[in-house]
Coordinates of C-alpha atoms in Angstrom, one line a residue:
X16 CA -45.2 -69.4 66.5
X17 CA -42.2 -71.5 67.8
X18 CA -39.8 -73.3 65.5
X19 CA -41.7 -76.7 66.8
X20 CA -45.1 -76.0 66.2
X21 CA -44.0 -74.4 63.3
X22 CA -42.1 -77.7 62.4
X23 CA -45.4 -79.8 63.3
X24 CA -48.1 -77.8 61.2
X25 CA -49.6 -80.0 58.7
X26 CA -48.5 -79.3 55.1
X27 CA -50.9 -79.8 52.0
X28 CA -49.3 -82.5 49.7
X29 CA -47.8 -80.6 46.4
X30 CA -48.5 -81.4 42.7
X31 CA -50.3 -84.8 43.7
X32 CA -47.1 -85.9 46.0
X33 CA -48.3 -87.9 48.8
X34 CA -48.3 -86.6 52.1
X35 CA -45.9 -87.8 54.7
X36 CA -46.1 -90.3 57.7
X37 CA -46.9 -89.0 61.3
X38 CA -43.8 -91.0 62.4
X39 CA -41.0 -90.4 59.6
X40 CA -37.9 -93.0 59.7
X41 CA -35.9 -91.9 57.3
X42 CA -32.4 -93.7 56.8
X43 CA -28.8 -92.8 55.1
X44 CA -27.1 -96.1 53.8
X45 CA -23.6 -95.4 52.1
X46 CA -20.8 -97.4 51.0
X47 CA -17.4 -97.2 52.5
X48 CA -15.6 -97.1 48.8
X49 CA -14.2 -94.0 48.7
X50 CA -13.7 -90.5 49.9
X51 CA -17.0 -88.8 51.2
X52 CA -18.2 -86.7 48.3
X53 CA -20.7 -83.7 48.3
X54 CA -23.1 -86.0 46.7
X55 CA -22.9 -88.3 49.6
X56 CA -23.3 -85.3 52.0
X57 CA -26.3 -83.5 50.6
X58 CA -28.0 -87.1 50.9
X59 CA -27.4 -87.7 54.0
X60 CA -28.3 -83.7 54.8
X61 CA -31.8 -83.9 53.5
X62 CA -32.3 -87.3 54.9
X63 CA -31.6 -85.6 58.6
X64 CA -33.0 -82.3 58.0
X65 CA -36.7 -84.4 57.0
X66 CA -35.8 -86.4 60.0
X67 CA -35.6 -83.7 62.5
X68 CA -37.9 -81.2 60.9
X69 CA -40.7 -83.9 61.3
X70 CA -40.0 -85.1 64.8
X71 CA -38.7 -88.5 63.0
X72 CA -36.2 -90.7 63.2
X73 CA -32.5 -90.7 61.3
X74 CA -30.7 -94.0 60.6
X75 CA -27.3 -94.6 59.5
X76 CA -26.0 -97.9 58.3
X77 CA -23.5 -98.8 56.3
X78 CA -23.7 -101.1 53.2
X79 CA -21.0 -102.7 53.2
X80 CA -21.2 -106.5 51.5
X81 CA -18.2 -105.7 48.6
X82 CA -15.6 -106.9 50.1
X83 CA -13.2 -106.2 47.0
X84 CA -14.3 -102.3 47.1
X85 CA -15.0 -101.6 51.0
X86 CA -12.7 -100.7 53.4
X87 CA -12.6 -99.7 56.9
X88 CA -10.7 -96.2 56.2
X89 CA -13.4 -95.0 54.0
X90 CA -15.9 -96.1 56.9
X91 CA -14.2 -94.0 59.2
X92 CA -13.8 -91.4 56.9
X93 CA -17.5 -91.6 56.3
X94 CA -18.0 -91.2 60.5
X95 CA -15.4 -88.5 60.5
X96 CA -17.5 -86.2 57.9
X97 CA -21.0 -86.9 59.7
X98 CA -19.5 -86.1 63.1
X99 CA -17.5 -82.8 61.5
X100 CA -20.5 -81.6 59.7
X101 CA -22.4 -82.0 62.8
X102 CA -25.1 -84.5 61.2
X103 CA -26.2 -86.5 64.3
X104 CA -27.9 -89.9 63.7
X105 CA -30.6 -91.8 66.2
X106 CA -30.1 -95.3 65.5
X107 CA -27.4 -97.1 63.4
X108 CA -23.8 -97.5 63.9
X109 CA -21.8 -96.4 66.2
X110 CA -25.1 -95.7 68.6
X111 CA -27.2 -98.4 68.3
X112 CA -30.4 -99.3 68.3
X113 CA -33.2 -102.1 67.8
X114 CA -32.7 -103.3 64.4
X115 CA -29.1 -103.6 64.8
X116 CA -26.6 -104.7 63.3
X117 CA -26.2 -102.0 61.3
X118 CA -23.5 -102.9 59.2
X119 CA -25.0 -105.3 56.2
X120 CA -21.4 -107.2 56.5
X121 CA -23.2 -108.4 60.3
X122 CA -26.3 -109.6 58.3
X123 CA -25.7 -112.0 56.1
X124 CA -27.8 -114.7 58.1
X125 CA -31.2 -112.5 57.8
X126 CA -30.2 -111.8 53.9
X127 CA -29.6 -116.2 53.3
X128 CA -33.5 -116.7 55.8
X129 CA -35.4 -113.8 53.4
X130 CA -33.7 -115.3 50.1
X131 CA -35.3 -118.7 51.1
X132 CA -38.6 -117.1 52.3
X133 CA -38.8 -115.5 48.8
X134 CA -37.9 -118.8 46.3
X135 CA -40.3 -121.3 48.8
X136 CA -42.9 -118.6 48.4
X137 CA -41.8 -118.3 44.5
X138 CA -41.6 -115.0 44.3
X139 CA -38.0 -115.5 43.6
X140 CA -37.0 -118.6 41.1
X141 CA -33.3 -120.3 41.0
X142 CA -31.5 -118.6 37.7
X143 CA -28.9 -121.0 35.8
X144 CA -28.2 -119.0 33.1
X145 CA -24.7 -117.8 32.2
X146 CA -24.4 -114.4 30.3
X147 CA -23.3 -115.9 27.5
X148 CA -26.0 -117.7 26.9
X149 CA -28.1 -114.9 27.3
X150 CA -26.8 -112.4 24.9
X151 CA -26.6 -115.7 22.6
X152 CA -30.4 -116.3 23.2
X153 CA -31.1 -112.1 22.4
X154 CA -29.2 -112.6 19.3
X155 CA -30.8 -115.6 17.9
X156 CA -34.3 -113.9 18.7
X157 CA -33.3 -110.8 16.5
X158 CA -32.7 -109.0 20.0
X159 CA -29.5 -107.0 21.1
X160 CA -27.1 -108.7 22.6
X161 CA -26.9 -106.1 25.5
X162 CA -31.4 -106.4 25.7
X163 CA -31.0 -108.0 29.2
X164 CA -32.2 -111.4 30.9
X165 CA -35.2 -112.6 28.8
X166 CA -36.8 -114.7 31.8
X167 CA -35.4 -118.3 30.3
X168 CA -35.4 -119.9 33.7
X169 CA -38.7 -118.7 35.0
X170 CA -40.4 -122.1 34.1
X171 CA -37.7 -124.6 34.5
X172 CA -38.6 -128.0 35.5
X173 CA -37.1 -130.0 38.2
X174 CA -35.6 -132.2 35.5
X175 CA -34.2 -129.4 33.7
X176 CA -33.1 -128.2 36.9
X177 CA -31.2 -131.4 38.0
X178 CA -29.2 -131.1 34.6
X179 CA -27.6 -128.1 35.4
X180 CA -26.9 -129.2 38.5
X181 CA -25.0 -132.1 37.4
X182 CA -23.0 -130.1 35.2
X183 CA -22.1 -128.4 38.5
X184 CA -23.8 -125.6 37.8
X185 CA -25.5 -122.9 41.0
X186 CA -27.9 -121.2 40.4
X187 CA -28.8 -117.2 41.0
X188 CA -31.7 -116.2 42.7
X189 CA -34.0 -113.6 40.9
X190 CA -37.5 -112.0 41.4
X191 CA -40.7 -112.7 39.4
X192 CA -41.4 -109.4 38.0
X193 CA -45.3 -108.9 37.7
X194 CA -47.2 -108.9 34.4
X195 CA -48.3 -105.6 34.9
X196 CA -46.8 -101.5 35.4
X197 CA -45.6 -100.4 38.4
X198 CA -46.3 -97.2 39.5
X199 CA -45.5 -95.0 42.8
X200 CA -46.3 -91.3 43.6
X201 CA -42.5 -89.9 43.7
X202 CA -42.1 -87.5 47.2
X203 CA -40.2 -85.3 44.6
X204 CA -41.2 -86.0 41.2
X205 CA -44.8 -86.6 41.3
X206 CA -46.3 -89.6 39.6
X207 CA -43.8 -92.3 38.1
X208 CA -44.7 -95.5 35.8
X209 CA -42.8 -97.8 34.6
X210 CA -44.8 -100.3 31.8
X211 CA -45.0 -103.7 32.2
X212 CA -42.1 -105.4 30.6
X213 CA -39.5 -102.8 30.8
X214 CA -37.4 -104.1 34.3
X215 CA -36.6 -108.1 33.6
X216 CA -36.3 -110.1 36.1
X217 CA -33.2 -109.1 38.5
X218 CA -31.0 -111.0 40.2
X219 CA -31.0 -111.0 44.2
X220 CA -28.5 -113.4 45.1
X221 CA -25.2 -114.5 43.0
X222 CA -24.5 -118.2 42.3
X223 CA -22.0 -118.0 45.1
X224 CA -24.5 -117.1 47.3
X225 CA -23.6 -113.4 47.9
X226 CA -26.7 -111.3 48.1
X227 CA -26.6 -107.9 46.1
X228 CA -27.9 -104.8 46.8
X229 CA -31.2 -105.5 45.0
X230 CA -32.0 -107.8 48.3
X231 CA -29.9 -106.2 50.8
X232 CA -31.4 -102.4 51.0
X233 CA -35.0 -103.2 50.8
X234 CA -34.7 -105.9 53.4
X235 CA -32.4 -103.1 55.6
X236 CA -35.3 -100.6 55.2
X237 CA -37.8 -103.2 55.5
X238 CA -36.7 -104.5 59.0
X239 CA -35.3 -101.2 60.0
X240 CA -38.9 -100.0 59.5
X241 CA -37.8 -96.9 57.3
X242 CA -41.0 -95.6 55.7
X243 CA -39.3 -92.5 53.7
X244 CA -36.6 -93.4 51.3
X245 CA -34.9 -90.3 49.9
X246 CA -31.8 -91.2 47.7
X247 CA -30.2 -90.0 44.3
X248 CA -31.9 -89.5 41.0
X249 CA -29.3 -92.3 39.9
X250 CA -31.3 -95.2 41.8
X251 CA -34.7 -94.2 40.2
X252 CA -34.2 -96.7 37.6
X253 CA -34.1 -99.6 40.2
X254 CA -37.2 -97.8 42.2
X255 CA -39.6 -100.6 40.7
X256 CA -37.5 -103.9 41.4
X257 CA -37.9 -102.3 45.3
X258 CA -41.6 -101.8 44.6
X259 CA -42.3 -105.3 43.7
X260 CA -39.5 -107.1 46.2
X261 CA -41.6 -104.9 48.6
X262 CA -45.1 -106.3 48.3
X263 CA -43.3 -109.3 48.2
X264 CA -42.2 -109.1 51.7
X265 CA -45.2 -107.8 53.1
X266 CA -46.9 -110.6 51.9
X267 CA -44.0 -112.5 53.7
X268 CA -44.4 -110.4 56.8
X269 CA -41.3 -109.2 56.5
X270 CA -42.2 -105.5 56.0
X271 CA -44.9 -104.0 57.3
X272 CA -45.5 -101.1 54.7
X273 CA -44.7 -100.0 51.7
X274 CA -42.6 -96.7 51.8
X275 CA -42.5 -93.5 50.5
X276 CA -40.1 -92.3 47.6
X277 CA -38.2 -89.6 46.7
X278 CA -35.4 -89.2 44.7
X279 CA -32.8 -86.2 44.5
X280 CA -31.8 -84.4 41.8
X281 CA -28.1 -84.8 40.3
X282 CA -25.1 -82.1 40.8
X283 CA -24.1 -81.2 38.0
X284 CA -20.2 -80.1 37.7
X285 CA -17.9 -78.4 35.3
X286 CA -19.2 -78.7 31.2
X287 CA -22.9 -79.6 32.9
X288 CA -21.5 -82.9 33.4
X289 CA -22.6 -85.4 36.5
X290 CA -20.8 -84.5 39.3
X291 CA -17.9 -87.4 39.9
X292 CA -16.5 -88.8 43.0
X293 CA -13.2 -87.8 41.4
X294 CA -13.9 -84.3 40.5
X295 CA -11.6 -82.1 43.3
X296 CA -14.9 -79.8 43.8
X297 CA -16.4 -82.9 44.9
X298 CA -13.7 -84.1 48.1
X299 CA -15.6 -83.0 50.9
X300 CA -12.1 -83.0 53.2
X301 CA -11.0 -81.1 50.3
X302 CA -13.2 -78.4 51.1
X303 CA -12.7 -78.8 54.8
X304 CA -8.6 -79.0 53.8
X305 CA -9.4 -75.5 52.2
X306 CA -11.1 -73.7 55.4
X307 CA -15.4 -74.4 54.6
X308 CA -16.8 -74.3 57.6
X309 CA -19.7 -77.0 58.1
X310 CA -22.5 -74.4 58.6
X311 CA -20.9 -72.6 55.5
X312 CA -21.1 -76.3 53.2
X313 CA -24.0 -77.5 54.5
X314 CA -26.0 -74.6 53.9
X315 CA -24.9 -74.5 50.5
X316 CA -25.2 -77.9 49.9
X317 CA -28.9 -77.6 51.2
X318 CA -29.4 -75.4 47.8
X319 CA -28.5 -78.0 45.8
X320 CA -32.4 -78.6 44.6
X321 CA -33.9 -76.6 48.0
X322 CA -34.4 -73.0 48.9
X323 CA -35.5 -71.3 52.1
X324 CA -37.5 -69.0 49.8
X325 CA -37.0 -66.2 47.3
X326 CA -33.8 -64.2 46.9
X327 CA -32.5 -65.7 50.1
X328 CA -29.5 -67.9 50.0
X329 CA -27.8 -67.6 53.8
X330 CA -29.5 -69.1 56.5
X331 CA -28.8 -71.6 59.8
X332 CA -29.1 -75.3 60.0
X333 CA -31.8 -74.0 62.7
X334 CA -33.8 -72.3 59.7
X335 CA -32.6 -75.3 57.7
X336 CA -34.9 -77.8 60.0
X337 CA -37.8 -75.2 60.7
X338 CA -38.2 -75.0 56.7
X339 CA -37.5 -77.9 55.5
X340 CA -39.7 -80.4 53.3
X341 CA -38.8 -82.9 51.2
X342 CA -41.5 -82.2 48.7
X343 CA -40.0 -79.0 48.5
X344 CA -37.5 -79.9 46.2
X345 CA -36.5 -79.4 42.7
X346 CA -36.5 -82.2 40.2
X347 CA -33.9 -80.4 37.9
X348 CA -30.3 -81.2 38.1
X349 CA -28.4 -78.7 40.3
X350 CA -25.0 -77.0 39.4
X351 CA -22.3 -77.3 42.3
X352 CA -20.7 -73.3 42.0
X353 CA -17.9 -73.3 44.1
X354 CA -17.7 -69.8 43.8
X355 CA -21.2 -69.3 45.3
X356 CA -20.1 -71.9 47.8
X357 CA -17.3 -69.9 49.0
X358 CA -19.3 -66.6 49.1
X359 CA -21.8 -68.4 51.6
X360 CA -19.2 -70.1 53.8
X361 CA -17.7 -66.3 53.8
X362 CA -21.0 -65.4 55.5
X363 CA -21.2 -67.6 57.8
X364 CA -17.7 -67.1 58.8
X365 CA -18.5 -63.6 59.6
X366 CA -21.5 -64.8 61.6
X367 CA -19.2 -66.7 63.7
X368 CA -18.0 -64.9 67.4
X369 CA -14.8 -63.5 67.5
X370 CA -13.0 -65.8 69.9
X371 CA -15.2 -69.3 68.2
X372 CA -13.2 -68.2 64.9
X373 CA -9.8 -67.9 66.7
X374 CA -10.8 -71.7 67.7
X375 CA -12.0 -72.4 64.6
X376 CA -8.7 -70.6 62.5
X377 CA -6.3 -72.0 64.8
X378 CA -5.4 -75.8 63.7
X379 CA -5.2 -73.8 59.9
X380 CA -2.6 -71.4 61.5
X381 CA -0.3 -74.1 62.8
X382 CA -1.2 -76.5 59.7
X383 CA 0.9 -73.7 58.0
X384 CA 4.0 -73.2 60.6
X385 CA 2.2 -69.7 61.7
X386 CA 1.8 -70.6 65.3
X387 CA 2.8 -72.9 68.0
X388 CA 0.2 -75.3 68.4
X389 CA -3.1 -76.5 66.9
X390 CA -5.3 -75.5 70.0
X391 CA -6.0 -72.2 71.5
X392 CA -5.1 -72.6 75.1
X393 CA -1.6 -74.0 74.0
X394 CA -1.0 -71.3 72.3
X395 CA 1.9 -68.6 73.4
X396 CA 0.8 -65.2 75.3
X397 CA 2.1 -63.6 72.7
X398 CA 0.4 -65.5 69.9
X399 CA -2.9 -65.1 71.7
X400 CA -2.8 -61.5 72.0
X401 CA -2.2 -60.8 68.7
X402 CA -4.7 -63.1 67.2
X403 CA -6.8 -61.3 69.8
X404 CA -6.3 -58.0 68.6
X405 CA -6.0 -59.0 65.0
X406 CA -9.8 -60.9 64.7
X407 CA -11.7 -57.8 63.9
X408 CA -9.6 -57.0 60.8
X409 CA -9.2 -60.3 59.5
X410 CA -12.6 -62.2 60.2
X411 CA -14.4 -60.0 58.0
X412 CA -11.8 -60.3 55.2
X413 CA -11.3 -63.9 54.5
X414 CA -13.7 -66.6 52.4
X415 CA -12.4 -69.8 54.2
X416 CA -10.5 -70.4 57.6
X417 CA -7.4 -71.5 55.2
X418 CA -7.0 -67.9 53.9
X419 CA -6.2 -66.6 58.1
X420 CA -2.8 -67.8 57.8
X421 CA -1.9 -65.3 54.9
X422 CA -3.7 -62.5 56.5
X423 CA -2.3 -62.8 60.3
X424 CA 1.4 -64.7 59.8
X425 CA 2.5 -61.0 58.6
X426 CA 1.5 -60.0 62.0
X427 CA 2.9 -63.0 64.0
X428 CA 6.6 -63.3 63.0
X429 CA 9.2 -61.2 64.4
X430 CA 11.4 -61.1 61.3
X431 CA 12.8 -57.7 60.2
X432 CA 12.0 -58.6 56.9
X433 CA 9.2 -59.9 54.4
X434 CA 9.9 -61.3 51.0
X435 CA 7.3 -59.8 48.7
X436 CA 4.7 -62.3 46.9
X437 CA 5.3 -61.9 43.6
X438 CA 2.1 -59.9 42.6
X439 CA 3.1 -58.0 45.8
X440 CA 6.1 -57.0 44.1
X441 CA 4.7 -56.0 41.3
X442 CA 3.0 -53.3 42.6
X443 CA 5.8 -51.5 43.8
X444 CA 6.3 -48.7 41.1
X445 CA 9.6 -46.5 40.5
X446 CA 8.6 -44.0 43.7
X447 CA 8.2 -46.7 45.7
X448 CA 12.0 -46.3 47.1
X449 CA 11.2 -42.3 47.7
X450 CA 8.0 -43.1 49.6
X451 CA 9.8 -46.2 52.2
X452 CA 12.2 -43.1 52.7
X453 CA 9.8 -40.5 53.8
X454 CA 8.0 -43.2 55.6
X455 CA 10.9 -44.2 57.5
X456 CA 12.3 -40.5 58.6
X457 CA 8.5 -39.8 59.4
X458 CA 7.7 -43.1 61.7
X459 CA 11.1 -43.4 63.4
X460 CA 10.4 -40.0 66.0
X461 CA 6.8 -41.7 66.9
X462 CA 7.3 -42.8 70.7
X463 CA 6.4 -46.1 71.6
X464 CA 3.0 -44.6 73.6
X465 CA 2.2 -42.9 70.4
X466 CA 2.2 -45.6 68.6
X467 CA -1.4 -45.9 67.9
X468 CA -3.7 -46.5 64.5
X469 CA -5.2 -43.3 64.7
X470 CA -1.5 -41.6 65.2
X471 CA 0.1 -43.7 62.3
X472 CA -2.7 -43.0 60.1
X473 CA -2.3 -39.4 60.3
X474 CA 1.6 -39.3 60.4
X475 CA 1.9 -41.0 57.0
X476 CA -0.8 -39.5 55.2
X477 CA 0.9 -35.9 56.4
X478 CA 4.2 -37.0 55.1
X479 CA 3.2 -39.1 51.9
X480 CA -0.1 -37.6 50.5
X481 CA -0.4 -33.9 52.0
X482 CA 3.8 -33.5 52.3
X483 CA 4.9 -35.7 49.2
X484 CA 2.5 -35.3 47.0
X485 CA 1.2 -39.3 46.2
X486 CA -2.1 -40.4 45.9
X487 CA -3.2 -43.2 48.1
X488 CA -2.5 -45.8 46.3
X489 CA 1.8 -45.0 45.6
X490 CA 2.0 -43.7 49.3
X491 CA 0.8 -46.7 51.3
X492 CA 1.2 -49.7 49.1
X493 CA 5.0 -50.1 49.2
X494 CA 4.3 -49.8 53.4
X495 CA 2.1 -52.3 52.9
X496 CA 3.8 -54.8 51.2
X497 CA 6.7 -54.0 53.6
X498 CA 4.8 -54.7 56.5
X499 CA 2.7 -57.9 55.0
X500 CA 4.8 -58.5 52.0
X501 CA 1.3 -59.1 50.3
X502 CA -0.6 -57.4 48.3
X503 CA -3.5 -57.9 50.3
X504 CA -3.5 -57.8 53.9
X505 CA -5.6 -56.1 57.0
X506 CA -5.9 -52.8 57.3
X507 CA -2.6 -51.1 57.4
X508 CA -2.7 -48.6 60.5
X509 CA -4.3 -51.0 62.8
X510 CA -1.5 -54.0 61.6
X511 CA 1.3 -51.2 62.5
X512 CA 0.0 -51.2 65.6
X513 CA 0.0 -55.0 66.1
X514 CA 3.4 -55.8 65.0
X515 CA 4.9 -52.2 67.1
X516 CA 7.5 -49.9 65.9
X517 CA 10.5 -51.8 66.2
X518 CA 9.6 -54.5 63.5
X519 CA 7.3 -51.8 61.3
X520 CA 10.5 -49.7 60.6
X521 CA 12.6 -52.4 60.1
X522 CA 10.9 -53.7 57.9
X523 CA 10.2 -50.9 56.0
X524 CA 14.4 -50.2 56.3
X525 CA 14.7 -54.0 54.4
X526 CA 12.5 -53.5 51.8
X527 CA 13.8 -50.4 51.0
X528 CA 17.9 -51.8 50.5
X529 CA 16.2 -54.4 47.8
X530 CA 15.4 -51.1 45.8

């Protein structure tokens, strides 16, 4: 069976979750107010891995009516992570499309016509109340102060109404909330109620006149025709206001369907704590800053409440689409480990071909003064062949593209000698000057044709292990940490061979007159 018609088979509904539209528009909405986070990410992830694993339809907008918290960096910062991550969209911004604009900035006419549809239809009811005469009215009644809005205005008269107005007064805009519960079938979560009562009614426009999200990203989805809203566990809470603003604006005609819901479990950080924005494991650019690769983050991120199945934690965005269903998910927080997040992205690096992670490894190398240039083909002959000869050791050593610089600048300078890293240097013992000696006396008749891995290996261990009498260990880690001046590094014989005889001895001479 192909990954399509795999893709296409009809899937029973789960746990009573309801089943999912022939033609899934699924959207990602963020804010430009910060830094993309991994929270941010896995959203938008799931929302395009539903989208093209059911043939659907991805849309990105941006909500963007805070004028006081937006800005246009974090926008393109936001565009910068889809785009690196490889996340492809099908309408929004940027691209396009027929609901357009697709910034909520660009709307503000279609937010002021629904606002009026809503209050002439009086589903919505003008709101004069200040908040301190609201927690004064809780208090009086025996309430808390913090209970909430306790639908004062819902039945003002026009008389009343023309008081406040003369005090110079505006009004909010809220929505009638229904006498009755409001329930939904949750795409992740199964069936949800809220009682009758427990959501007041919630305000949709401020007295200025600046609608808030409450309007704003139903209306979007609404008129945007998005039918399958998957967003944070966080936004459950305000799931019912979109419920009942919903079958208000079908009644309206300004929605044609009610969607589906699902909402996303949290990721938990450090102390089983809610994952911040500021935590450092949470800075996506962070994590690109520190060498993940996207296939590497994204398929981790996609465990963050999802598995491909049992035991199996690596897989391809490919196997990511084939398998993926929203109702698939866990409901239970999920811990971000950025230890097993490093493990995977190790995976995938090996995965990678040879000369794709020289590409990949070489705007790291020049980020940290080890080469010439941040692109392959502007790279020196020299460079080039080295990195050539060098992927095979390296690629299957390192985590993270930011660790290649340590492994390969050993290997790419011409200097004679190496300062030792300090836990380098502390693994040179009291023999460490005899062994450099008999290294050096043993290496400096090899010819320059013999100079070979297979040659070196067999020369040293001769004159170190089988001639001097050290195990392993003593006999080639001061050479090591000559050559490298790490304590880790590729495989020793095969980096002789790289850097050639001239600079192996002489280094080996230097670190020996520190002894």
């Amino acid at each position: 069976m192909t990954q399509a018609e795999t893709a296409t088979q009809p899937r029973p509904a789960a746990e009573g979750r309801p089943e999912l539209p022939e033609n899934v528009r699924v959207r990602f909405c963020p804010s430009p107010t910060g830094t993309p986070h991994v929270g941010m990410v896995r959203t938008a992830l799931f929302n395009w891995a539903q989208a093209r694993h059911s043939h659907g339809t991805f849309v990105f907008r941006i909500e963007d009516t805070d004028a006081v918290r937006d800005s246009e960096e974090s926008y393109n910062q936001i565009l910068d992570a889809l785009k690196w991550l490889g996340i492809d969209w099908d309408e929004g911004v940027e691209v396009g499309g027929p609901d357009g604009p697709y910034r909520q900035s660009e709307r503000s006419a279609i937010y002021s016509d629904v606002a009026q549809k809503l209050l002439d239809a009086g589903y919505a009811y003008e709101s004069y109340s200040t908040s301190d005469e609201i927690e004064a009215r809780n208090l009086a009644a025996g309430r808390p102060k913090a209970f909430g809005y306790d639908g004062y205005d819902r039945d003002l008269t026009e008389e009343q109404k023309a008081s406040f107005r003369v005090e110079g007064r505006k009004p909010a805009l809220r929505i009638r909330m229904p006498d009755d519960d409001v329930a939904f079938d949750d795409l992740i979560r199964g069936r949800i109620e809220f009682k009758a009562g427990s959501v007041p009614d919630y305000v949709i426009v401020r007295p200025n006149g600046d609608p808030l999200y409450t309007l704003t990203n139903p209306v979007d989805d609404a008129m945007m025709r998005v039918n399958v809203v998957l967003r944070g566990e966080d936004l459950l809470s305000s799931t019912p206001r979109q419920i009942v603003l919903y079958r208000y604006l079908i009644k309206l005609g300004v929605a044609s369907e009610m969607p589906l819901f699902g909402h996303m479990p949290y990721v938990m950080g450090e102390g089983k704590k809610k994952l911040s924005k500021r935590d450092p494991e949470s800075n996506l650019f962070l994590h690109r800053e520190n060498g993940f690769i996207p296939e590497g983050l994204l398929n981790y991120l996609a465990l963050l409440g999802w598995s491909i199945g049992p035991d199996r934690d690596v897989f391809s965005m490919s196997e990511l689409i084939e398998h993926f269903d929203v109702r698939d998910v866990k409901a239970n927080p999920a811990h971000f480990d950025i230890d097993k997040a490093i493990a995977i992205n190790a995976e995938h690096i090996r995965m990678l071909e040879p000369q794709d992670f020289l590409n990949r490894s070489v705007p790291y190398l020049h980020r940290d003064g080890v080469v010439s240039a941040d692109s392959w083909d502007e790279l020196t002959d020299r460079e080039r062949e080295i990195l050539s000869a060098s992927a095979e050791l390296v690629q299957p050593r390192v985590r993270l593209l930011g660790e290649v610089s340590g492994m390969v600048g050993s290997l790419l300078s011409d200097a004679e000698y190496l300062e030792p890293e300090a836990d380098a240097r502390k693994q040179l013992k009291d023999s460490a000057a005899d062994v450099l000696g008999k290294a050096i006396a043993a290496l400096e008749p090899i010819e320059e044709s013999a100079w070979t891995t297979d040659n070196l290996h067999e020369t040293l261990t001769q004159a170190l292990v089988e001639d001097g009498g050290y195990k392993p260990r003593l006999a080639f880690g001061p050479v090591r940490v000559a050559l490298s001046g790490r304590r880790v590094s590729p495989p020793l014989f095969e980096s002789m061979q790289i850097v050639g005889k001239a600079i192996t001895v002489a280094r080996l001479k230097g670190l020996l007159a520190q002894r």
